mmCIF file of C-alpha atoms in Angstrom:
data_model
loop_
_atom_site.group_PDB
_atom_site.id
_atom_site.type_symbol
_atom_site.label_atom_id
_atom_site.label_comp_id
_atom_site.label_asym_id
_atom_site.label_seq_id
_atom_site.Cartn_x
_atom_site.Cartn_y
_atom_site.Cartn_z
ATOM 1 C CA MET A 1 -2.142 9.591 -1.430
ATOM 2 C CA LYS A 2 -2.172 10.198 -5.518
ATOM 3 C CA LEU A 3 1.910 9.757 -6.656
ATOM 4 C CA SER A 4 2.875 11.705 -9.798
ATOM 5 C CA ALA A 5 4.016 8.739 -11.336
ATOM 6 C CA PRO A 6 3.682 4.793 -10.799
ATOM 7 C CA ILE A 7 6.472 3.459 -7.835
ATOM 8 C CA TYR A 8 8.092 1.776 -10.894
ATOM 9 C CA HIS A 9 8.739 5.028 -12.687
ATOM 10 C CA LEU A 10 9.780 6.946 -9.670
ATOM 11 C CA LYS A 11 12.494 4.216 -8.959
ATOM 12 C CA ARG A 12 13.170 4.647 -12.703
ATOM 13 C CA GLN A 13 14.037 8.295 -12.126
ATOM 14 C CA ALA A 14 16.120 7.470 -9.185
ATOM 15 C CA ARG A 15 18.385 5.422 -10.915
ATOM 16 C CA LEU A 16 18.675 7.827 -13.484
ATOM 17 C CA LEU A 17 19.804 10.977 -11.491
ATOM 18 C CA SER A 18 21.481 8.046 -9.631
ATOM 19 C CA ARG A 19 23.919 7.621 -12.962
ATOM 20 C CA GLU A 20 23.779 11.046 -14.032
ATOM 21 C CA GLY A 21 24.913 12.432 -10.570
ATOM 22 C CA LYS A 22 26.627 10.005 -9.708
ATOM 23 C CA ILE A 23 25.124 9.782 -6.253
ATOM 24 C CA ALA A 24 24.290 6.710 -4.650
ATOM 25 C CA LEU A 25 21.001 5.026 -5.486
ATOM 26 C CA HIS A 26 19.770 5.397 -1.579
ATOM 27 C CA GLU A 27 20.195 9.009 -1.586
ATOM 28 C CA ALA A 28 18.991 9.593 -5.132
ATOM 29 C CA LEU A 29 15.609 7.327 -4.062
ATOM 30 C CA ASP A 30 15.138 9.541 -1.164
ATOM 31 C CA ARG A 31 15.433 13.008 -3.505
ATOM 32 C CA VAL A 32 12.962 11.326 -5.485
ATOM 33 C CA ALA A 33 10.750 11.125 -3.002
ATOM 34 C CA ALA A 34 10.961 14.174 -1.183
ATOM 35 C CA GLN A 35 9.463 15.228 -4.639
ATOM 36 C CA GLU A 36 7.427 13.310 -3.486
ATOM 37 C CA GLY A 37 6.406 15.079 -0.271
ATOM 38 C CA PHE A 38 8.051 12.645 1.684
ATOM 39 C CA THR A 39 11.170 12.757 4.009
ATOM 40 C CA SER A 40 12.563 9.343 2.327
ATOM 41 C CA TRP A 41 11.881 6.915 -0.085
ATOM 42 C CA SER A 42 11.226 4.296 2.497
ATOM 43 C CA LEU A 43 8.254 6.379 3.802
ATOM 44 C CA LEU A 44 6.992 6.606 0.822
ATOM 45 C CA ALA A 45 7.193 3.168 -0.223
ATOM 46 C CA ALA A 46 5.656 2.003 3.156
ATOM 47 C CA LYS A 47 2.498 4.787 2.544
ATOM 48 C CA ALA A 48 2.111 3.234 -1.380
ATOM 49 C CA ALA A 49 1.741 -0.063 -0.072
ATOM 50 C CA GLU A 50 -0.540 1.096 2.280
ATOM 51 C CA ALA A 51 -3.025 2.086 -0.023
ATOM 52 C CA ALA A 52 -6.095 0.073 -0.366
ATOM 53 C CA PRO A 53 -6.111 -1.746 -3.429
ATOM 54 C CA ALA A 54 -10.295 -0.767 -3.359
ATOM 55 C CA GLY A 55 -8.966 2.586 -3.735
ATOM 56 C CA ARG A 56 -6.980 2.457 -6.601
ATOM 57 C CA LEU A 57 -9.548 -0.115 -8.433
ATOM 58 C CA PHE A 58 -12.625 2.380 -7.475
ATOM 59 C CA VAL A 59 -10.794 5.811 -8.868
ATOM 60 C CA GLN A 60 -10.404 3.365 -12.611
ATOM 61 C CA LEU A 61 -14.182 2.464 -12.216
ATOM 62 C CA ALA A 62 -16.830 4.979 -13.978
ATOM 63 C CA PRO A 63 -21.095 4.864 -13.929
ATOM 64 C CA GLY A 64 -22.021 1.495 -16.467
ATOM 65 C CA ASP A 65 -19.516 -0.149 -15.631
ATOM 66 C CA LEU A 66 -19.015 -4.187 -14.183
ATOM 67 C CA VAL A 67 -16.838 -5.870 -12.508
ATOM 68 C CA LEU A 68 -16.756 -9.399 -11.218
ATOM 69 C CA VAL A 69 -15.381 -10.048 -7.686
ATOM 70 C CA GLY A 70 -13.517 -13.681 -7.740
ATOM 71 C CA ALA A 71 -11.524 -15.702 -5.414
ATOM 72 C CA ARG A 72 -11.824 -18.530 -3.464
ATOM 73 C CA PRO A 73 -13.735 -18.744 0.055
ATOM 74 C CA GLY A 74 -12.637 -16.681 2.864
ATOM 75 C CA HIS A 75 -9.919 -14.741 0.847
ATOM 76 C CA GLY A 76 -11.894 -11.633 0.624
ATOM 77 C CA LYS A 77 -14.215 -11.148 -2.048
ATOM 78 C CA THR A 78 -16.926 -9.731 0.443
ATOM 79 C CA LEU A 79 -14.566 -7.226 2.651
ATOM 80 C CA MET A 80 -13.433 -6.010 -1.144
ATOM 81 C CA SER A 81 -16.444 -4.956 -2.391
ATOM 82 C CA LEU A 82 -17.444 -3.331 0.472
ATOM 83 C CA GLU A 83 -14.083 -1.716 0.994
ATOM 84 C CA LEU A 84 -15.856 -0.231 -2.863
ATOM 85 C CA ALA A 85 -19.075 0.348 -1.621
ATOM 86 C CA VAL A 86 -17.025 2.428 1.528
ATOM 87 C CA GLU A 87 -14.935 4.683 -1.470
ATOM 88 C CA ALA A 88 -17.786 5.525 -2.970
ATOM 89 C CA MET A 89 -19.411 7.005 -0.518
ATOM 90 C CA LYS A 90 -16.556 8.783 0.215
ATOM 91 C CA SER A 91 -16.731 10.189 -2.872
ATOM 92 C CA GLY A 92 -20.125 11.301 -2.062
ATOM 93 C CA HIS A 93 -22.111 8.164 -4.011
ATOM 94 C CA ARG A 94 -24.633 5.952 -2.683
ATOM 95 C CA GLY A 95 -23.601 2.105 -1.642
ATOM 96 C CA VAL A 96 -25.981 -0.441 -2.166
ATOM 97 C CA PHE A 97 -25.329 -3.977 -0.830
ATOM 98 C CA PHE A 98 -27.930 -6.989 -2.182
ATOM 99 C CA THR A 99 -26.774 -10.158 -0.564
ATOM 100 C CA LEU A 100 -29.217 -13.382 -0.001
ATOM 101 C CA GLU A 101 -26.287 -15.160 2.003
ATOM 102 C CA TYR A 102 -25.515 -12.167 4.365
ATOM 103 C CA THR A 103 -27.837 -10.724 7.099
ATOM 104 C CA GLN A 104 -27.064 -7.176 7.825
ATOM 105 C CA ARG A 105 -25.522 -7.742 11.287
ATOM 106 C CA ASP A 106 -22.509 -9.850 9.081
ATOM 107 C CA VAL A 107 -22.301 -6.409 7.011
ATOM 108 C CA LEU A 108 -21.888 -3.977 9.955
ATOM 109 C CA ASP A 109 -19.500 -6.000 11.336
ATOM 110 C CA ARG A 110 -17.376 -6.571 8.124
ATOM 111 C CA PHE A 111 -17.728 -3.110 8.036
ATOM 112 C CA ARG A 112 -15.646 -2.452 11.186
ATOM 113 C CA ALA A 113 -13.430 -5.423 10.060
ATOM 114 C CA ILE A 114 -12.187 -3.061 7.321
ATOM 115 C CA GLY A 115 -11.581 0.053 9.441
ATOM 116 C CA ALA A 116 -14.811 1.698 8.705
ATOM 117 C CA ASP A 117 -17.445 3.227 10.223
ATOM 118 C CA PRO A 118 -21.518 2.702 8.971
ATOM 119 C CA THR A 119 -22.419 5.014 11.067
ATOM 120 C CA ARG A 120 -21.082 7.506 9.447
ATOM 121 C CA PHE A 121 -22.685 6.045 6.214
ATOM 122 C CA ASN A 122 -25.815 5.788 7.291
ATOM 123 C CA ASP A 123 -27.836 7.970 4.742
ATOM 124 C CA GLN A 124 -25.821 6.795 1.803
ATOM 125 C CA PHE A 125 -25.813 3.078 2.266
ATOM 126 C CA THR A 126 -28.590 0.165 1.444
ATOM 127 C CA PHE A 127 -28.726 -3.161 2.242
ATOM 128 C CA ASP A 128 -31.197 -5.405 1.196
ATOM 129 C CA SER A 129 -32.048 -9.143 1.817
ATOM 130 C CA SER A 130 -34.750 -10.103 0.178
ATOM 131 C CA ASP A 131 -35.822 -13.737 -0.653
ATOM 132 C CA ALA A 132 -36.888 -12.044 -4.241
ATOM 133 C CA ILE A 133 -33.429 -10.537 -5.003
ATOM 134 C CA SER A 134 -33.188 -11.237 -9.080
ATOM 135 C CA ALA A 135 -32.317 -8.853 -11.735
ATOM 136 C CA ALA A 136 -35.614 -6.950 -11.573
ATOM 137 C CA TYR A 137 -35.578 -6.707 -7.952
ATOM 138 C CA VAL A 138 -32.361 -5.140 -8.174
ATOM 139 C CA VAL A 139 -33.587 -3.019 -11.415
ATOM 140 C CA LYS A 140 -36.955 -2.231 -9.885
ATOM 141 C CA ALA A 141 -35.150 -1.074 -6.233
ATOM 142 C CA LEU A 142 -32.927 0.838 -8.132
ATOM 143 C CA GLY A 143 -35.439 2.829 -10.307
ATOM 144 C CA SER A 144 -34.394 6.047 -8.761
ATOM 145 C CA ALA A 145 -30.927 5.801 -8.018
ATOM 146 C CA PRO A 146 -28.206 8.946 -8.482
ATOM 147 C CA ARG A 147 -25.629 7.968 -11.112
ATOM 148 C CA GLY A 148 -22.254 7.052 -9.888
ATOM 149 C CA THR A 149 -24.581 4.770 -7.329
ATOM 150 C CA LEU A 150 -21.960 1.593 -6.472
ATOM 151 C CA VAL A 151 -23.741 -1.437 -6.012
ATOM 152 C CA VAL A 152 -22.658 -4.772 -5.091
ATOM 153 C CA ILE A 153 -24.892 -7.950 -5.386
ATOM 154 C CA ASP A 154 -23.177 -10.753 -3.546
ATOM 155 C CA TYR A 155 -23.458 -14.001 -4.913
ATOM 156 C CA LEU A 156 -23.915 -13.675 -8.709
ATOM 157 C CA GLN A 157 -25.033 -17.226 -8.845
ATOM 158 C CA LEU A 158 -27.272 -17.048 -6.283
ATOM 159 C CA LEU A 159 -29.739 -14.908 -9.061
ATOM 160 C CA ASP A 160 -30.957 -17.686 -10.694
ATOM 161 C CA GLN A 161 -31.544 -20.232 -7.681
ATOM 162 C CA LYS A 162 -34.987 -19.818 -8.185
ATOM 163 C CA ARG A 163 -36.786 -21.555 -10.838
ATOM 164 C CA GLU A 164 -39.011 -19.083 -12.216
ATOM 165 C CA ASN A 165 -35.952 -16.040 -12.221
ATOM 166 C CA PRO A 166 -34.352 -16.310 -16.187
ATOM 167 C CA ASP A 167 -31.345 -17.610 -16.738
ATOM 168 C CA LEU A 168 -28.090 -16.507 -15.397
ATOM 169 C CA MET A 169 -26.699 -14.493 -18.427
ATOM 170 C CA ALA A 170 -30.197 -12.782 -19.819
ATOM 171 C CA GLN A 171 -29.997 -11.581 -15.815
ATOM 172 C CA VAL A 172 -26.461 -10.285 -16.254
ATOM 173 C CA ARG A 173 -27.673 -8.712 -19.769
ATOM 174 C CA THR A 174 -30.660 -7.050 -17.988
ATOM 175 C CA LEU A 175 -28.281 -5.913 -15.610
ATOM 176 C CA LYS A 176 -25.762 -4.517 -17.530
ATOM 177 C CA ALA A 177 -27.947 -2.236 -19.458
ATOM 178 C CA PHE A 178 -29.906 -0.859 -16.909
ATOM 179 C CA ALA A 179 -26.022 -0.365 -14.999
ATOM 180 C CA ARG A 180 -25.462 1.141 -18.381
ATOM 181 C CA ASP A 181 -28.480 3.788 -19.039
ATOM 182 C CA ARG A 182 -28.852 4.861 -15.234
ATOM 183 C CA GLY A 183 -24.736 5.051 -15.198
ATOM 184 C CA LEU A 184 -24.256 2.967 -12.016
ATOM 185 C CA ILE A 185 -21.048 0.797 -11.135
ATOM 186 C CA LEU A 186 -22.359 -2.813 -10.513
ATOM 187 C CA VAL A 187 -20.280 -5.173 -8.387
ATOM 188 C CA PHE A 188 -20.846 -8.924 -8.567
ATOM 189 C CA ILE A 189 -18.905 -11.416 -6.380
#
C-alpha cells in the first residue's frame, strides 16, 4: 500500500476540504480516502495500520546502511530483523542470517510466526550458526554476496565473545567498511 502522502498530511487535506467545502469532517475524510483508492477513511486507516513496520523501514534503507535493532528481551528484535530480510527477499535481494543463539529450526519457526513461507525463499536465504562468527568470518562468508543483500547479525555483543577476536568496535568498523564497499545492508541485533 503506497499512499500519496503520510496519514497526517491526508488528515490535514481532509480538514481543509471540510472547512472550505463546508462539509462534515467524516465526509471530507472519505473523499480523501477515495482519492487514495479506498472506499472509506476507516478502510484507509486500517490498511495503513496493518502495514508492517519492517516494510516501511526497508524502503528507507540503501546499500551500505547499518541498522541497530534494540529492545528489551522478548520484544521482537529477531522477528523485526527477519521481517526486514523477508522484505529484502520480496524485492529480489538475498537475505543472510548469522546467529550464535538460534538453530535453523528456530529461525524457520520465526519465519512462520511472521507469516512468511520459508520454502518461498529457499534460494534467497542463507542461515549460518557457526561458532566462529566474527567480523572476519562474516566478511569471508559474504565475499561474493550481491549488492543489496540484507545481512542480519544476531547478537552483536557476541561477536567479541571469543578472546582471540578483536574488540567489538574494531569488528563493527570492519563490517561498516565492508558493507559500504560491497553495497550490503547490515542489521545488528
